[in-house]
Short mmCIF file of C-alpha atoms in Angstrom, two decimals:
data_model
loop_
_atom_site.label_atom_id
_atom_site.label_comp_id
_atom_site.label_asym_id
_atom_site.label_seq_id
_atom_site.Cartn_x
_atom_site.Cartn_y
_atom_site.Cartn_z
CA UNK A 22 2.24 -35.64 23.28
CA UNK A 23 1.66 -34.24 26.71
CA UNK A 24 3.42 -37.41 28.40
CA UNK A 25 6.64 -36.92 26.25
CA UNK A 26 6.61 -33.21 27.40
CA UNK A 27 6.21 -33.97 30.92
CA UNK A 28 8.82 -36.93 30.71
CA UNK A 29 11.43 -34.71 28.71
CA UNK A 30 10.97 -32.00 31.34
CA UNK A 31 11.45 -34.22 34.13
CA UNK A 32 14.69 -35.69 32.66
CA UNK A 33 16.22 -31.89 32.39
CA UNK A 34 15.13 -31.28 35.80
CA UNK A 35 16.96 -34.60 36.89
CA UNK A 36 19.97 -33.75 34.98
CA UNK A 37 20.04 -30.04 36.62
CA UNK A 38 19.74 -31.80 40.21
CA UNK A 39 22.64 -34.01 39.63
CA UNK A 40 24.32 -30.98 38.27
CA UNK A 41 23.67 -29.25 41.49
CA UNK A 42 25.15 -32.06 43.71
CA UNK A 43 28.57 -31.24 42.01
CA UNK A 44 28.60 -27.76 43.56
CA UNK A 45 29.79 -26.51 40.00
CA UNK A 46 30.52 -22.76 41.27
CA UNK A 47 32.70 -24.21 43.73
CA UNK A 48 34.35 -26.76 41.26
CA UNK A 49 34.72 -24.26 38.57
CA UNK A 50 36.73 -21.87 41.21
CA UNK A 51 38.93 -24.71 42.16
CA UNK A 52 39.60 -25.47 38.61
CA UNK A 53 40.66 -22.08 37.95
CA UNK A 54 43.30 -22.48 40.80
CA UNK A 55 44.76 -25.86 39.22
CA UNK A 56 44.79 -24.22 35.90
CA UNK A 57 47.17 -21.53 37.22
CA UNK A 58 49.09 -24.15 39.01
CA UNK A 59 49.44 -26.14 35.74
CA UNK A 60 50.47 -22.96 33.71
CA UNK A 61 53.47 -21.51 36.32
CA UNK A 62 54.57 -25.03 36.43
CA UNK A 63 56.16 -24.48 33.10
CA UNK A 64 57.62 -21.74 31.24
CA UNK A 65 55.91 -23.20 27.95
CA UNK A 66 52.83 -24.06 27.19
CA UNK A 67 51.06 -26.55 29.13
CA UNK A 68 50.48 -29.97 27.28
CA UNK A 69 46.87 -29.81 26.01
CA UNK A 70 46.34 -33.43 27.09
CA UNK A 71 47.64 -32.57 30.50
CA UNK A 72 45.48 -29.26 30.39
CA UNK A 73 42.03 -31.08 29.70
CA UNK A 74 42.72 -34.55 31.39
CA UNK A 75 44.18 -33.15 34.51
CA UNK A 76 41.44 -30.55 35.23
CA UNK A 77 38.82 -33.12 34.11
CA UNK A 78 39.95 -35.53 36.40
CA UNK A 79 40.34 -33.01 39.23
CA UNK A 80 37.02 -31.57 38.51
CA UNK A 81 35.31 -35.19 38.78
CA UNK A 82 36.95 -36.09 41.69
CA UNK A 83 36.06 -32.87 43.64
CA UNK A 84 32.47 -33.06 42.14
CA UNK A 85 32.34 -36.67 43.86
CA UNK A 86 33.55 -35.13 47.19
CA UNK A 87 30.90 -32.67 46.82
CA UNK A 88 28.24 -35.05 46.43
CA UNK A 89 29.23 -36.91 49.61
CA UNK A 90 29.25 -33.45 51.51
CA UNK A 91 25.48 -33.23 50.34
CA UNK A 92 24.68 -36.75 51.64
CA UNK A 93 26.48 -36.41 54.83
CA UNK A 94 24.98 -32.95 55.60
CA UNK A 95 21.43 -33.62 54.53
CA UNK A 96 20.27 -33.57 58.22
CA UNK A 97 21.59 -30.24 58.73
CA UNK A 98 20.73 -29.03 55.44
CA UNK A 99 17.22 -29.16 56.13
CA UNK A 100 17.41 -26.93 59.17
CA UNK A 101 19.27 -24.13 57.33
CA UNK A 102 17.52 -21.42 55.00
CA UNK A 103 20.69 -21.35 52.59
CA UNK A 104 20.72 -25.09 52.00
CA UNK A 105 16.85 -26.35 52.53
CA UNK A 106 16.12 -26.65 48.94
CA UNK A 107 19.32 -28.85 47.91
CA UNK A 108 17.86 -32.01 45.65
CA UNK A 109 18.50 -34.56 48.37
CA UNK A 110 16.92 -32.78 51.17
CA UNK A 111 13.88 -32.04 48.78
CA UNK A 112 13.64 -35.72 48.15
CA UNK A 113 14.83 -35.57 44.14
CA UNK A 114 17.69 -37.71 44.65
CA UNK A 115 17.87 -40.37 46.93
CA UNK A 116 21.08 -41.51 49.05
CA UNK A 117 21.59 -44.46 46.82
CA UNK A 118 21.25 -42.60 43.85
CA UNK A 119 23.82 -40.10 45.30
CA UNK A 120 26.14 -42.40 46.41
CA UNK A 121 26.24 -44.39 43.12
CA UNK A 122 26.72 -41.09 41.43
CA UNK A 123 29.60 -39.68 43.49
CA UNK A 124 31.20 -43.40 43.07
CA UNK A 125 31.04 -43.22 39.23
CA UNK A 126 32.71 -39.76 39.50
CA UNK A 127 35.29 -40.59 41.52
CA UNK A 128 36.34 -43.68 39.78
CA UNK A 129 36.04 -41.95 36.61
CA UNK A 130 38.20 -39.06 37.71
CA UNK A 131 40.90 -41.58 39.38
CA UNK A 132 41.28 -43.66 36.12
CA UNK A 133 41.73 -40.57 34.36
CA UNK A 134 44.39 -39.17 36.49
CA UNK A 135 46.18 -42.52 37.20
CA UNK A 136 46.11 -43.73 33.31
CA UNK A 137 46.48 -40.22 31.53
CA UNK A 138 48.59 -37.76 34.14
CA UNK A 139 50.39 -39.42 36.96
CA UNK A 140 50.11 -41.24 39.88
CA UNK A 141 51.34 -38.51 42.54
CA UNK A 142 48.53 -36.15 41.05
CA UNK A 143 46.06 -39.17 41.44
CA UNK A 144 47.03 -39.92 45.02
CA UNK A 145 47.02 -36.43 46.22
CA UNK A 146 43.73 -36.01 44.53
CA UNK A 147 42.29 -38.89 46.34
CA UNK A 148 43.51 -37.73 49.57
CA UNK A 149 42.00 -34.27 49.39
CA UNK A 150 38.67 -36.10 48.63
CA UNK A 151 39.05 -38.12 51.87
CA UNK A 152 40.08 -34.86 53.94
CA UNK A 153 36.83 -32.86 52.66
CA UNK A 154 34.28 -35.70 52.35
CA UNK A 155 35.15 -37.53 55.33
CA UNK A 156 37.47 -36.03 58.03
CA UNK A 157 36.14 -32.17 57.41
CA UNK A 158 32.48 -33.00 56.59
CA UNK A 159 31.96 -36.09 59.08
CA UNK A 160 34.07 -35.02 62.10
CA UNK A 161 35.99 -31.40 61.99
CA UNK A 162 32.82 -29.41 60.99
CA UNK A 163 31.01 -30.56 64.15
CA UNK A 164 33.90 -31.26 66.42
CA UNK A 165 35.38 -27.68 66.86
CA UNK A 166 35.01 -23.84 65.80
CA UNK A 167 38.23 -24.17 64.29
CA UNK A 168 36.94 -26.57 61.53
CA UNK A 169 37.58 -24.15 58.99
CA UNK A 170 41.03 -23.55 59.73
CA UNK A 171 42.10 -27.32 60.23
CA UNK A 172 39.81 -28.71 57.19
CA UNK A 173 40.87 -25.85 54.91
CA UNK A 174 43.94 -27.82 53.96
CA UNK A 175 41.91 -30.18 51.64
CA UNK A 176 39.99 -27.64 49.91
CA UNK A 177 43.62 -25.74 49.14
CA UNK A 178 45.06 -28.56 47.34
CA UNK A 179 43.79 -27.66 43.74
CA UNK A 180 46.72 -25.69 42.47
CA UNK A 181 49.12 -27.94 43.82
CA UNK A 182 47.41 -30.62 42.06
CA UNK A 183 47.65 -28.58 38.71
CA UNK A 184 51.42 -28.28 39.74
CA UNK A 185 52.01 -31.82 39.89
CA UNK A 186 49.74 -32.91 37.09
CA UNK A 187 52.62 -31.04 34.84
CA UNK A 188 55.64 -31.74 36.86
CA UNK A 189 54.94 -35.02 38.81
CA UNK A 190 56.68 -33.41 41.96
CA UNK A 191 55.99 -31.13 44.74
CA UNK A 192 57.69 -27.83 44.67
CA UNK A 193 57.70 -24.80 47.02
CA UNK A 194 55.95 -22.82 44.52
CA UNK A 195 52.98 -24.94 44.46
CA UNK A 196 52.86 -25.19 48.22
CA UNK A 197 52.96 -21.28 48.32
CA UNK A 198 49.92 -21.13 45.90
CA UNK A 199 48.24 -23.76 48.19
CA UNK A 200 48.88 -21.64 51.53
CA UNK A 201 47.33 -18.48 49.66
CA UNK A 202 44.03 -20.64 49.56
CA UNK A 203 44.11 -22.13 52.84
CA UNK A 204 44.68 -18.56 54.39
CA UNK A 205 41.95 -17.25 52.23
CA UNK A 206 39.38 -19.87 53.54
CA UNK A 207 38.99 -18.60 57.32
CA UNK A 208 37.99 -14.90 56.47
CA UNK A 209 35.84 -16.28 53.15
CA UNK A 210 33.62 -18.67 55.46
CA UNK A 211 33.39 -16.81 58.93
CA UNK A 212 32.02 -13.71 56.80
CA UNK A 213 29.09 -16.03 55.68
CA UNK A 214 29.12 -17.70 59.26
CA UNK A 215 28.30 -14.24 60.33
CA UNK A 216 25.16 -13.46 58.02
CA UNK A 217 23.94 -17.22 58.76
CA UNK A 218 24.12 -17.30 62.27
CA UNK A 219 20.99 -18.22 63.16
CA UNK A 220 20.97 -21.14 60.62
CA UNK A 221 24.09 -22.74 62.02
CA UNK A 222 22.82 -22.21 65.51
CA UNK A 223 19.73 -24.50 64.56
CA UNK A 224 21.85 -27.12 62.88
CA UNK A 225 24.44 -27.06 66.08
CA UNK A 226 27.23 -26.76 63.89
CA UNK A 227 30.08 -25.04 66.03
CA UNK A 228 30.94 -22.05 63.93
CA UNK A 229 32.96 -19.33 65.45
CA UNK A 230 30.46 -16.67 65.70
CA UNK A 231 28.36 -19.06 67.35
CA UNK A 232 30.92 -20.14 70.10
CA UNK A 233 33.12 -17.16 70.53
CA UNK A 234 30.86 -14.14 69.58
CA UNK A 235 30.50 -12.12 66.24
CA UNK A 236 32.83 -9.33 67.84
CA UNK A 237 35.46 -12.30 68.11
CA UNK A 238 34.98 -13.57 64.52
CA UNK A 239 34.98 -9.96 63.04
CA UNK A 240 38.46 -9.60 64.65
CA UNK A 241 39.77 -12.79 63.58
CA UNK A 242 38.50 -12.10 59.95
CA UNK A 243 40.41 -8.72 59.91
CA UNK A 244 43.57 -10.51 61.19
CA UNK A 245 43.22 -13.01 58.76
CA UNK A 246 43.01 -11.06 56.15
CA UNK A 247 45.96 -9.10 57.03
CA UNK A 248 47.70 -12.12 57.17
CA UNK A 249 46.44 -12.96 53.62
CA UNK A 250 47.47 -9.83 52.23
CA UNK A 251 51.25 -10.59 53.39
CA UNK A 252 51.03 -14.04 52.05
CA UNK A 253 49.97 -13.17 48.52
CA UNK A 254 52.82 -10.65 48.01
CA UNK A 255 55.28 -13.68 48.67
CA UNK A 256 54.87 -14.72 44.87
CA UNK A 257 56.67 -11.27 44.18
CA UNK A 258 59.05 -11.47 46.88
CA UNK A 259 60.64 -14.91 45.66
CA UNK A 260 60.15 -13.97 41.75
CA UNK A 261 57.67 -16.27 41.16
CA UNK A 262 55.53 -13.28 39.94
CA UNK A 263 56.36 -9.92 38.34
CA UNK A 264 54.94 -6.18 38.74
CA UNK A 265 51.70 -6.93 36.79
CA UNK A 266 50.70 -9.32 39.85
CA UNK A 267 52.28 -6.98 42.44
CA UNK A 268 50.41 -4.28 41.57
CA UNK A 269 47.21 -5.92 41.13
CA UNK A 270 47.53 -7.93 44.36
CA UNK A 271 48.26 -4.64 46.30
CA UNK A 272 45.01 -3.33 44.86
CA UNK A 273 42.73 -6.52 45.41
CA UNK A 274 44.26 -6.75 49.06
CA UNK A 275 43.32 -3.02 49.54
CA UNK A 276 39.56 -4.01 48.71
CA UNK A 277 39.54 -6.94 50.93
CA UNK A 278 40.95 -5.13 53.75
CA UNK A 279 38.27 -2.45 53.26
CA UNK A 280 35.69 -4.96 53.58
CA UNK A 281 37.13 -6.51 56.72
CA UNK A 282 37.59 -3.48 58.48
CA UNK A 283 34.08 -2.16 57.39
CA UNK A 284 32.58 -5.55 58.74
CA UNK A 285 34.84 -5.20 61.92
CA UNK A 286 33.60 -1.72 63.06
CA UNK A 287 30.18 -2.14 61.83
CA UNK A 288 27.15 -4.06 63.21
CA UNK A 289 25.38 -4.07 59.90
CA UNK A 290 24.77 -7.66 58.88
CA UNK A 291 24.73 -7.27 55.18
CA UNK A 292 28.43 -6.25 55.40
CA UNK A 293 29.25 -9.82 56.17
CA UNK A 294 27.68 -11.09 53.19
CA UNK A 295 29.32 -8.55 51.15
CA UNK A 296 32.66 -9.58 52.22
CA UNK A 297 32.01 -12.96 51.50
CA UNK A 298 31.05 -12.58 47.94
CA UNK A 299 33.94 -10.17 47.72
CA UNK A 300 36.42 -13.04 48.92
CA UNK A 301 35.04 -15.03 45.98
CA UNK A 302 35.91 -12.47 43.44
CA UNK A 303 39.22 -11.67 45.03
CA UNK A 304 40.40 -15.47 44.77
CA UNK A 305 39.66 -15.66 41.04
CA UNK A 306 40.97 -12.06 40.54
CA UNK A 307 44.03 -13.16 42.30
CA UNK A 308 44.79 -16.50 40.54
CA UNK A 309 44.16 -14.65 37.03
CA UNK A 310 46.73 -11.90 37.95
CA UNK A 311 48.97 -14.61 38.31
CA UNK A 312 48.24 -16.26 35.09
CA UNK A 313 48.28 -12.83 33.23
CA UNK A 314 51.56 -11.76 34.84
CA UNK A 315 53.23 -15.56 34.00
CA UNK A 316 52.49 -15.02 30.27
CA UNK A 317 53.11 -11.16 30.01
CA UNK A 318 56.42 -11.87 31.59
CA UNK A 319 57.14 -14.70 28.94
CA UNK A 320 56.36 -12.33 26.23
CA UNK A 321 58.49 -9.24 27.46
#
């Protein structure tokens, strides 16, 4: 009886470890933006097959990229408090197991996208995996303090992927959704980099606060937040979104600017992590506003 209980506990723990490798919270936020891309691509409802299998395929490939990131960064992860308890670092899952798991996720996701969605979405999804897991993780992250700015393109792809899953072509509106995430990425990550300054220094990762000072990074966060506020009003300016989105975007941008300015004028480190967490809620709320506005516009 004891043996069975222990084996069951170990099995549950193993599933949890594999789940953690997929960075589920990050992937969930990505899938929200891909869902919005799908919905905004059509005036009607998204076909159920596209909705389910499109997001499933995108999610599986994104998870595969996350697992590869864990494998590639394990030597740096063990030096940082934020990442030292990850499954590979703790020896719970081997490199071989992780790579096989990543391959299964990637192949499954690509087959779903190629067979049930369309080839354009499959190709773009695979390119985003290459961009994040290899170009960013293996090279950019360790080559330049502008790693987040240059590598952010791969992480900004989900709304474009959602759009192409429905339409099978790239449209300017989809690129605008992608631009929003691209501009959002630097202030989001740099706020975390300020809070984890010592960790990145210990791991010798050239994040902007370590190479150009915290004060310079705070200035960049504030400037990028101002730029983001301008970019996020473009959907309203081009009639892609209506008044509900406009009012909500103005309010949520005011909140982000408040956090960025407070961080800029203060030496309190806790304001950096507060800005980081607000940025996550910000992106989720902003894309939810796009979704709500889109369907309210159709109703009224």
